[in-house]
Short mmCIF file of C-alpha atoms in Angstrom, two decimals:
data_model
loop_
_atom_site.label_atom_id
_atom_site.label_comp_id
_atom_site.label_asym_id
_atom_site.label_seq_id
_atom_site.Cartn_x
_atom_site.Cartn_y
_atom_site.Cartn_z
CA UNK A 1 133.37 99.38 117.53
CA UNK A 2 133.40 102.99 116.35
CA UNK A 3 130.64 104.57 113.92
CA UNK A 4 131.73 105.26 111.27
CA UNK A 5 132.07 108.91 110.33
CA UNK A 6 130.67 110.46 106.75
CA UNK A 7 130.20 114.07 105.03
CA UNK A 8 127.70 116.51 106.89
CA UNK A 9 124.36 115.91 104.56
CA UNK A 10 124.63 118.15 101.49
CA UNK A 11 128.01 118.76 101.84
CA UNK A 12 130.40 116.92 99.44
CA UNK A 13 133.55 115.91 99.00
CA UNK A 14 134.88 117.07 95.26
CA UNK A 15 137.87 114.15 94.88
CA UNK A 16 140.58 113.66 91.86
CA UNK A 17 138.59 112.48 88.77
CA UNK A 18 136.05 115.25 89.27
CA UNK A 19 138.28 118.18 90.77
CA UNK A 20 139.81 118.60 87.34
CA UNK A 21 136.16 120.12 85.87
CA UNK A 22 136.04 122.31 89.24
CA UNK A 23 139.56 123.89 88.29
CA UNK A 24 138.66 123.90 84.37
CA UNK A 25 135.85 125.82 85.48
CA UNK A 26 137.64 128.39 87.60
CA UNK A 27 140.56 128.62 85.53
CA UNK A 28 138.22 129.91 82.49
CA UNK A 29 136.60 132.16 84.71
CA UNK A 30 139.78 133.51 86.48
CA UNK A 31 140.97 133.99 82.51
CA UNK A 32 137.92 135.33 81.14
CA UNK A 33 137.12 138.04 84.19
CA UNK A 34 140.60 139.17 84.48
CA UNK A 35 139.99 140.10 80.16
CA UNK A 36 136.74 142.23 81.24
CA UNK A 37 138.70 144.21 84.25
CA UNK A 38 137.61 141.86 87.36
CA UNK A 39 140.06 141.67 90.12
CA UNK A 40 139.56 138.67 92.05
CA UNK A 41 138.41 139.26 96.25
CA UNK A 42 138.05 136.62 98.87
CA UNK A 43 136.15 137.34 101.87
CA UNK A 44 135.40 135.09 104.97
CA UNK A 45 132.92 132.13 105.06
CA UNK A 46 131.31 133.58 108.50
CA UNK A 47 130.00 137.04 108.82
CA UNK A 48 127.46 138.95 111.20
CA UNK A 49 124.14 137.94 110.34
CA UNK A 50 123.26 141.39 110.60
CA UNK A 51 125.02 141.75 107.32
CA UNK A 52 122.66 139.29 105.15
CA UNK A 53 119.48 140.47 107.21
CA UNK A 54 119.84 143.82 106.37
CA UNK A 55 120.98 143.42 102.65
CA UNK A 56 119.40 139.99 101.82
CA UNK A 57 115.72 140.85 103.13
CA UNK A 58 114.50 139.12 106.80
CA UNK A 59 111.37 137.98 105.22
CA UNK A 60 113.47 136.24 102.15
CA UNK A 61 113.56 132.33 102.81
CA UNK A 62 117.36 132.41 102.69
CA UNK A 63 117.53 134.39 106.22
CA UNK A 64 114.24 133.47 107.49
CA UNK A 65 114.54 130.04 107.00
CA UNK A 66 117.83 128.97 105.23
CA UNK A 67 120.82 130.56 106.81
CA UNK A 68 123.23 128.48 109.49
CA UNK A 69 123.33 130.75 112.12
CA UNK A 70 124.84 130.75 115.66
CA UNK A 71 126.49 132.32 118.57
CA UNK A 72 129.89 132.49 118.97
CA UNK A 73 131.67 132.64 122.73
CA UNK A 74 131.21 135.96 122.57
CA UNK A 75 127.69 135.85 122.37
CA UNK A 76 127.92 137.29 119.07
CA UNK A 77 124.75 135.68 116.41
CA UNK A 78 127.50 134.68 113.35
CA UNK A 79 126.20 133.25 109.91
CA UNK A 80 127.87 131.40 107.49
CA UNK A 81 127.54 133.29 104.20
CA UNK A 82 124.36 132.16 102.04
CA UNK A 83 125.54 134.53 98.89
CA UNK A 84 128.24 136.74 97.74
CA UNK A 85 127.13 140.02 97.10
CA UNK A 86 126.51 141.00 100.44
CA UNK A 87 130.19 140.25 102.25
CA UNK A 88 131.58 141.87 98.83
CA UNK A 89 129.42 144.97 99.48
CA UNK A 90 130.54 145.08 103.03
CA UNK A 91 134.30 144.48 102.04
CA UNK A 92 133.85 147.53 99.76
CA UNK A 93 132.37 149.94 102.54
CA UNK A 94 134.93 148.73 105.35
CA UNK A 95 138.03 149.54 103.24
CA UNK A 96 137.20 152.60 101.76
CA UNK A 97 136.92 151.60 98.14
CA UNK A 98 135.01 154.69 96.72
CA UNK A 99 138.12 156.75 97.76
CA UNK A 100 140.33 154.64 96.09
CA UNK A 101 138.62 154.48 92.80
CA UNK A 102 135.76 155.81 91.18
CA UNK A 103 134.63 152.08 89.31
CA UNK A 104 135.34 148.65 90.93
CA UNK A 105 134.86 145.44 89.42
CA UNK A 106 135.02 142.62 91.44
CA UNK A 107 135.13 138.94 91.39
CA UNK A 108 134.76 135.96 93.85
CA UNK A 109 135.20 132.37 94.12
CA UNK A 110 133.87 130.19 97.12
CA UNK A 111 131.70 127.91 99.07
CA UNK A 112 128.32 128.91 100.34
CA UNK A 113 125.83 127.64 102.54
CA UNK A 114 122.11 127.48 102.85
CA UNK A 115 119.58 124.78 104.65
CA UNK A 116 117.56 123.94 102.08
CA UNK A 117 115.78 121.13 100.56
CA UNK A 118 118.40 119.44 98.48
CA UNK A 119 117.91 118.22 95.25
CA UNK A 120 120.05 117.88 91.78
CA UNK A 121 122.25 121.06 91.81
CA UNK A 122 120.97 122.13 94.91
CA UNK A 123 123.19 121.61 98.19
CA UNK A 124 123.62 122.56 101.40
CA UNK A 125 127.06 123.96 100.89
CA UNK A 126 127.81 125.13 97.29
CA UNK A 127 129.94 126.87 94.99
CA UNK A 128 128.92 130.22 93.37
CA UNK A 129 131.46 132.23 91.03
CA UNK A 130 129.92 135.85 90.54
CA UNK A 131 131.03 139.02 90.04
CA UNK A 132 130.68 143.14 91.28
CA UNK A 133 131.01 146.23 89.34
CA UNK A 134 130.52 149.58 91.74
CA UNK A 135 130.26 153.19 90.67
CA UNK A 136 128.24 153.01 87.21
CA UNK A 137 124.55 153.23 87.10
CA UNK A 138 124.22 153.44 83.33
CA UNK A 139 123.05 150.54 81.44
CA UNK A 140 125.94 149.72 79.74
CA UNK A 141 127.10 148.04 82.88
CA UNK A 142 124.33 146.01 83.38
CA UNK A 143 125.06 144.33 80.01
CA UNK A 144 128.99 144.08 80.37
CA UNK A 145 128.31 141.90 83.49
CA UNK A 146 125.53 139.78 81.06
CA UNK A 147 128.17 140.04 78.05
CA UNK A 148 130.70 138.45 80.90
CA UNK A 149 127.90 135.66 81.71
CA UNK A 150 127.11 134.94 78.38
CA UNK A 151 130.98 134.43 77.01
CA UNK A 152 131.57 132.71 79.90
CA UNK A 153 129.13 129.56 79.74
CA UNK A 154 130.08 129.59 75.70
CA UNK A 155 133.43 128.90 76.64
CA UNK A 156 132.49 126.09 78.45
CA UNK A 157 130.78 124.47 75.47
CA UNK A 158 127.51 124.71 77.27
CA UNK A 159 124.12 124.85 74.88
CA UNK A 160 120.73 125.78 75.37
CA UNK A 161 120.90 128.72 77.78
CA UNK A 162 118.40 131.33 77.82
CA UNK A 163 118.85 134.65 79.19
CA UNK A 164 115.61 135.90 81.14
CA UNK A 165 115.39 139.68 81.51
CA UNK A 166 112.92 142.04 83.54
CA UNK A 167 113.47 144.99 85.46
CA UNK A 168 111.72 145.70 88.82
CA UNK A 169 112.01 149.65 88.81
CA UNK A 170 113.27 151.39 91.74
CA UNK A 171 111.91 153.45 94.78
CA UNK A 172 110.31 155.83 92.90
CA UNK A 173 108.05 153.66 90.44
CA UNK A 174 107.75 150.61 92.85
CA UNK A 175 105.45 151.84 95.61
CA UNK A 176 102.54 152.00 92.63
CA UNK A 177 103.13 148.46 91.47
CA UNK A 178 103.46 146.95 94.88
CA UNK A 179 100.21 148.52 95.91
CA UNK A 180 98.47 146.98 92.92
CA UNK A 181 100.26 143.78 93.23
CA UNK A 182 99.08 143.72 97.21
CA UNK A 183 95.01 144.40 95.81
CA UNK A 184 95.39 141.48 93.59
CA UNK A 185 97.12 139.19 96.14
CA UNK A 186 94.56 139.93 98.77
CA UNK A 187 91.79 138.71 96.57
CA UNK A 188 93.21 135.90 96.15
CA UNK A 189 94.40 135.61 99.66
CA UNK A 190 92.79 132.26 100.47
CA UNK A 191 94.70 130.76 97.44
CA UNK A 192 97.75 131.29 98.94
CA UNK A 193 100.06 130.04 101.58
CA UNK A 194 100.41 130.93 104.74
CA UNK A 195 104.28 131.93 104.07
CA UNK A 196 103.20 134.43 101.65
CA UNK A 197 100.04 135.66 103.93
CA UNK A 198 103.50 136.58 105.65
CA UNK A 199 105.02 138.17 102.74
CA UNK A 200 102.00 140.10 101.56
CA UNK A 201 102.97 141.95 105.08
CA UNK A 202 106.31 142.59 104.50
CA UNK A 203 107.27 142.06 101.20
CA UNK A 204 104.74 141.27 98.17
CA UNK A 205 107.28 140.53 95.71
CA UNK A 206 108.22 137.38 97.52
CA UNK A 207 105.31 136.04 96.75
CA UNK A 208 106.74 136.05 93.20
CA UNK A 209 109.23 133.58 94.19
CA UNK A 210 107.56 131.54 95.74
CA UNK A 211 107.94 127.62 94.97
CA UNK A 212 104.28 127.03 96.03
CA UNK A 213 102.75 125.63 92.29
CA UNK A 214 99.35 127.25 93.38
CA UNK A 215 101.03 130.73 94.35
CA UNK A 216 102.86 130.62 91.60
CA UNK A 217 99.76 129.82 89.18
CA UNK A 218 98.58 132.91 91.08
CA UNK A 219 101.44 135.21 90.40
CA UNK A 220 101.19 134.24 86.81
CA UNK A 221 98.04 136.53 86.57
CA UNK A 222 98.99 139.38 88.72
CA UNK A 223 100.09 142.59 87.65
CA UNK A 224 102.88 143.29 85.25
CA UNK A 225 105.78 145.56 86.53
CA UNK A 226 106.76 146.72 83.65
CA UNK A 227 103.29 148.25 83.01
CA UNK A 228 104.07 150.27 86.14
CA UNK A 229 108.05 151.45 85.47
CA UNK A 230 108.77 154.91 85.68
CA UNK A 231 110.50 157.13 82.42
CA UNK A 232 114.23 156.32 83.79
CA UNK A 233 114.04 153.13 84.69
CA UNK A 234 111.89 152.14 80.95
CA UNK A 235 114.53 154.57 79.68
CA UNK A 236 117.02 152.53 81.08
CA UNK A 237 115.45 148.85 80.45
CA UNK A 238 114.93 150.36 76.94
CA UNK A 239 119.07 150.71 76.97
CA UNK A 240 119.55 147.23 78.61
CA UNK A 241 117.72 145.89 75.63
CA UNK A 242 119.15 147.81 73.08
CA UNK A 243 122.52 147.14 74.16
CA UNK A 244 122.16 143.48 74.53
CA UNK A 245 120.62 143.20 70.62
CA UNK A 246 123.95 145.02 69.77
CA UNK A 247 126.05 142.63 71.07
CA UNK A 248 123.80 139.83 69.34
CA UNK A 249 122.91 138.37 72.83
CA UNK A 250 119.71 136.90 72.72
CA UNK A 251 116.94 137.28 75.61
CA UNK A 252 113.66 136.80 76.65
CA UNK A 253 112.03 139.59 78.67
CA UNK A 254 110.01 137.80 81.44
CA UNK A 255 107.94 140.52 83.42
CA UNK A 256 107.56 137.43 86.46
CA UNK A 257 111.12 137.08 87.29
CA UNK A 258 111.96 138.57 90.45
CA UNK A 259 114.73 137.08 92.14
CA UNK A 260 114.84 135.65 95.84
CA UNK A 261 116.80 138.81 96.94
CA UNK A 262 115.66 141.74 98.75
CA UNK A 263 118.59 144.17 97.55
CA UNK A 264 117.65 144.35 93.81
CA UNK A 265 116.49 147.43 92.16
CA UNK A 266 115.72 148.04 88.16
CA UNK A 267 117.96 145.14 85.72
CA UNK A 268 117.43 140.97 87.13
CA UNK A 269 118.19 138.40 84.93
CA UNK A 270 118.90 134.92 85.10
CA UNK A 271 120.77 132.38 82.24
CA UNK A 272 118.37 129.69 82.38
CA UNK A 273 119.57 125.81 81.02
CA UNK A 274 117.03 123.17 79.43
CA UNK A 275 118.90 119.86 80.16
CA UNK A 276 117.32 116.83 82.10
CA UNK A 277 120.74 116.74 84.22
CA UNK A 278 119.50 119.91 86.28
CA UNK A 279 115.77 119.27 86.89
CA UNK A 280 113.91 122.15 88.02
CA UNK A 281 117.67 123.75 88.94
CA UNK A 282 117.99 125.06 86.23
CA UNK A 283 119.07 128.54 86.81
CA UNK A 284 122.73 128.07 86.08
CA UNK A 285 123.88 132.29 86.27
CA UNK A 286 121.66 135.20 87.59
CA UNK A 287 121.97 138.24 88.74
CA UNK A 288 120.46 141.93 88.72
CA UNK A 289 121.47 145.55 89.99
CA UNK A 290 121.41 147.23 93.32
CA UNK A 291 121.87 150.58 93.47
CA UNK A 292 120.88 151.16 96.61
CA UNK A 293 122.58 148.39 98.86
CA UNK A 294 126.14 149.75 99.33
CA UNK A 295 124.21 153.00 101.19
CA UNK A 296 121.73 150.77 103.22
CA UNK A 297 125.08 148.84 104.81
CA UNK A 298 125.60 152.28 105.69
CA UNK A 299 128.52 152.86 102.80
CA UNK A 300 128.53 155.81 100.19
CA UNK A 301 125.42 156.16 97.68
CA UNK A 302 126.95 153.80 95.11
CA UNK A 303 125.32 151.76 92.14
CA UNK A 304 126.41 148.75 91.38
CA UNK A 305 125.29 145.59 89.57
CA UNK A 306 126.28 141.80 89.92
CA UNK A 307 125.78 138.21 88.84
CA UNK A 308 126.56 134.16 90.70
CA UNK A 309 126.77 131.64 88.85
CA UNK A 310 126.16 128.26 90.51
CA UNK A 311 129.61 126.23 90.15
CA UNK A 312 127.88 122.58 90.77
CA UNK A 313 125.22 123.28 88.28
CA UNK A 314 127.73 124.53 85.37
CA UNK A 315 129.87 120.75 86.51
CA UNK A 316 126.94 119.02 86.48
CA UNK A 317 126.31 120.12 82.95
CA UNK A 318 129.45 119.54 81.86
CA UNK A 319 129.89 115.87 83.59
CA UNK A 320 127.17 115.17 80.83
CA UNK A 321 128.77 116.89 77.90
CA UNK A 322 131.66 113.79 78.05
CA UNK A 323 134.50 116.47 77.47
CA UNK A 324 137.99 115.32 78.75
CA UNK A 325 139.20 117.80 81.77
CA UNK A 326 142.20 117.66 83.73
CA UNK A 327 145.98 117.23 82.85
CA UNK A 328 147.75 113.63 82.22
CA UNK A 329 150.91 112.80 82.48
CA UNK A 330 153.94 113.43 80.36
CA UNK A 331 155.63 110.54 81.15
CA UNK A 332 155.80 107.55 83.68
CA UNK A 333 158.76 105.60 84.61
CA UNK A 334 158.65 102.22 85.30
CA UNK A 335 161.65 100.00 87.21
CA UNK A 336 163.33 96.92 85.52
CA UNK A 337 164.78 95.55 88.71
CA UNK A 338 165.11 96.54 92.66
CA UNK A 339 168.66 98.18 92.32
CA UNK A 340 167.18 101.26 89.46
CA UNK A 341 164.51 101.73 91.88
CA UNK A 342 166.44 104.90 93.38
CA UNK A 343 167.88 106.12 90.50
CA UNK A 344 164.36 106.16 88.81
CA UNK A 345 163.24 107.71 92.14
CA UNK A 346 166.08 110.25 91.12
CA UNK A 347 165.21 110.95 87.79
CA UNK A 348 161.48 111.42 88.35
CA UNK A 349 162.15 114.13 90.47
CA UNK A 350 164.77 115.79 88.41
CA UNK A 351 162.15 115.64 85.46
CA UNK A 352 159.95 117.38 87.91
CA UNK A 353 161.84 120.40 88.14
CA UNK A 354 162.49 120.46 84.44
CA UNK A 355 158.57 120.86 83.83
CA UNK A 356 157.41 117.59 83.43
CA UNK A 357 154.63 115.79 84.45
CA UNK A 358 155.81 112.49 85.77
CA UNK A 359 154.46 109.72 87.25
CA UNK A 360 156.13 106.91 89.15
CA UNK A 361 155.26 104.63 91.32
CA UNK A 362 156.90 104.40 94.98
CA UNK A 363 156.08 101.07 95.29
CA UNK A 364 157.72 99.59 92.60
CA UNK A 365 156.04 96.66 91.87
CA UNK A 366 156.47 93.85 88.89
CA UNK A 367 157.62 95.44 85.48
CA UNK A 368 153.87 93.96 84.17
CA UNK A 369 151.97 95.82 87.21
CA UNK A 370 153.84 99.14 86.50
CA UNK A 371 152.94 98.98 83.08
CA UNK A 372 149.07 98.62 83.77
CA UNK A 373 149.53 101.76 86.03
CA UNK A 374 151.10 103.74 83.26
CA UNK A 375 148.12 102.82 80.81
CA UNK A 376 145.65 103.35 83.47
CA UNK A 377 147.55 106.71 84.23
CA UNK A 378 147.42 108.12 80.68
CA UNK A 379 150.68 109.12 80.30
CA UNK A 380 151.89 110.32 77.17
CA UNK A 381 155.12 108.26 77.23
CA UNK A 382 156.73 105.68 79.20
CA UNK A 383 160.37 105.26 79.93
CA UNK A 384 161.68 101.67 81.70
CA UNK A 385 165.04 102.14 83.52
CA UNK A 386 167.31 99.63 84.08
CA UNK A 387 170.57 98.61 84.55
CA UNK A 388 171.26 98.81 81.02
CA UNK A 389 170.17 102.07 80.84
CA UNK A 390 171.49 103.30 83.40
CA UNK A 391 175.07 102.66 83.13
CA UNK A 392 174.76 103.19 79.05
CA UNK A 393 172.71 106.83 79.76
CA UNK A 394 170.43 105.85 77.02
CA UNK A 395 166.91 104.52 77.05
CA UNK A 396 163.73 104.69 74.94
CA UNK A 397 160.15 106.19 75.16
CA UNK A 398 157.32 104.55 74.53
CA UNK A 399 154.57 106.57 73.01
CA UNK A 400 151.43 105.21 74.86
CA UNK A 401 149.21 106.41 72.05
CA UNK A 402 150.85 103.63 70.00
CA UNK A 403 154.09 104.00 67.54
CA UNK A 404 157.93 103.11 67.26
CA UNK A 405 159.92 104.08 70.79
CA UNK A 406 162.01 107.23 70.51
CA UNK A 407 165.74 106.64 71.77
CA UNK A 408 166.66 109.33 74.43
CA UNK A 409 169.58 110.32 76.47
CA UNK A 410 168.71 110.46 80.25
CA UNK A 411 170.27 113.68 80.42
CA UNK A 412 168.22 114.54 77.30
CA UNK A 413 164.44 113.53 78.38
CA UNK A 414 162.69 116.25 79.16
CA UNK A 415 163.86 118.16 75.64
CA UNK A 416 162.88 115.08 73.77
CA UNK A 417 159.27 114.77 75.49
CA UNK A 418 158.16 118.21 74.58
CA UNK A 419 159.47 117.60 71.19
CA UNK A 420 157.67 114.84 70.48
CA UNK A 421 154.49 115.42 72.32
CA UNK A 422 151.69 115.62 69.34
CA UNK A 423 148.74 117.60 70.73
CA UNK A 424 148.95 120.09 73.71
CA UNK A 425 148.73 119.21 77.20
CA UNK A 426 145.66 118.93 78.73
CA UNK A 427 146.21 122.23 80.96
CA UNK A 428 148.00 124.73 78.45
CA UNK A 429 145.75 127.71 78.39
CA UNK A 430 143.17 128.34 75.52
CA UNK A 431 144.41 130.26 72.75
CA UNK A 432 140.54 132.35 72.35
#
């Protein structure tokens, strides 16, 4: 007997029932971006791991420990892409973008994967929808792309987010703070893991991030970066503040927050949810500027800024908010007897092409069973063909909701449904 075969671990099938919240979810965001100036990119799943070493940091835990990497038959070392930023970076250098326009905004929608420790919200492959903007280094582009976060998850009805805020200054005001941060680490040194005795090496703002409770109690007491910020960059946070209180976004600044990535310079944030549904996943949108990554891939000297938002948190969230998601249909059509079953056939898919949503049944079935299917299915209305009706081209609709049934010509359904359809479909776009 064969074994039977199931889903790589941590990588899920998304199945009708639940889909609908995945499109809901995209189709707001594909909306909602496209209002701010986004153009939407897709790049490939697999890249050179070169690309994420070089952008995301080698001593992050994402390449040094996270990452599905391999070789390829051409001996090449491939990895299937933990984040977005760094393919959309790379997309930008190899075609040229900067010639083509001096400000780019950018948007993405995909899988990603990382070997991590799964939990609630956290999977081995997941869905992040983020966004780009190259060519501006002012600070009013760091808060459009938190403006675009913020509308976004109020769109989707979600409550209780918190925007964290905290810039990490730039090459010029860094060194200073990461040689005070290293003092305090090392005398605490035996406090610490052995990951981040690694990372005080290579990079001490790792240790930051890490998940380690006692490193983390650590951290809590180090040094404050924004003690240490140069006059541009607190000239800038400064703006980034200002800006944000203008546009009656509400923040927290949070001096610890450092993000997991190596590319970031100045402006990180994160949108951070309170609900029991996400456990300690509760980052739900975060993001940060990185002016200097587009030159290290070897690009043009280019600022740009960014945010992901984690697409199985946000359905999580809204799984538990009991909304209704998805489209029902306008009508199904039940058979009276075996000789209307192709003439129903018939008219189902005529009523296709006219813009309806119909459901039928192939199967056919007892008049009793097709009637359970059409309550189960949600249609709005439900039209029974017969012989009657069809040699008399008349029939009548029967509002599932509950009230008298409508007469209808057969050559007059579709006009009639939308006439008589009470609320708006479950798919018609939002009028905000």
């Amino acid at each position: 007997m064969s074994q039977t075969l199931s889903a790589v671990k941590g990588m899920n099938d998304l199945l009708p029932g639940e889909i609908e919240i995945w499109q809901h979810v995209e189709g707001l965001a594909r909306e909602l971006f496209g209002r701010f100036g986004y153009g939407e990119i897709r790049t490939p799943m697999l890249e050179d791991t070169a690309l994420f070493v070089r952008s995301v940091g080698e001593e992050t835990d994402i390449v040094g420990k996270e990452m599905y990497t391999f070789t390829d038959k051409n001996d090449r070392s491939l990895s299937l892409r933990p984040e977005g930023t760094a393919p959309a970076a790379r997309a930008y250098i190899e075609h040229s973008i900067v010639n083509k326009e001096p400000l780019t905004r950018w948007f993405y929608t995909g899988p990603m994967f990382r070997y991590e420790r799964m939990k609630t919200g956290r999977y081995r492959q997941f869905y992040q929808i983020g966004a780009e903007a190259y060519g501006s280094k002012e600070a009013a582009q760091d808060v459009e792309v938190m403006d675009m976060v913020a509308q976004f998850l109020q769109k989707l009805g979600l409550q209780d987010i918190t925007l964290n805020l905290n810039s990490l200054g730039d090459e010029t005001c860094r060194p200073a703070y990461h040689a005070k941060l290293v003092e305090y680490l090392q005398a605490h040194r035996e406090e610490l893991c052995s990951d981040c005795h690694r990372r005080m090496e290579k990079n001490p703002l790792r240790v930051l991030d890490c998940k380690n409770p006692t490193c983390q109690a650590v951290a809590a007491k180090g040094p404050n970066v924004l003690e240490f910020l140069c006059e541009p960059c607190r000239a800038h946070f400064d703006d980034v503040q200002r800006k944000l209180t203008a546009l009656d976004i509400k923040f927290v600044v949070n001096p610890r927050m450092v993000r997991g990535l190596d590319y970031y310079t100045r402006t990180v944030f994160e949108f951070i949810a309170s609900h029991p549904a996400l456990g300690t996943a509760s980052t739900v949108g975060a993001g940060g500027r990185y002016d200097k990554l587009v030159k290290s891939l070897g690009g043009p000297d280019v600022p740009a800024v960014g945010f992901a938002c984690g697409l199985d948190r946000l359905v999580l969230l809204l799984k538990e908010s009991q909304q209704k998601f998805g489209a029902t249909p306008d009508l199904f059509i039940a058979v009276a007897d075996a000789g209307s079953h192709d003439a129903a056939f018939t008219l189902a898919s005529r009523l296709r092409r006219e813009g309806l949503r119909v459901d039928f049944d192939t199967r056919g079935g007892s008049l009793k069973s097709q009637m359970k299917r059409s309550d189960k299915s949600g249609a709005r209305f439900t039209l029974v063909l017969g012989e009657l009706e069809r040699t008399s081209g008349q029939a009548k609709l029967k509002p599932m909701a509950g009230g008298e049934p409508i007469p209808v010509a057969l050559d007059d359904i579709a006009r009639t449904v939308r006439a008589h359809s009470a609320a708006p479909r479950a798919d018609a776009p939002s009028a905000s």
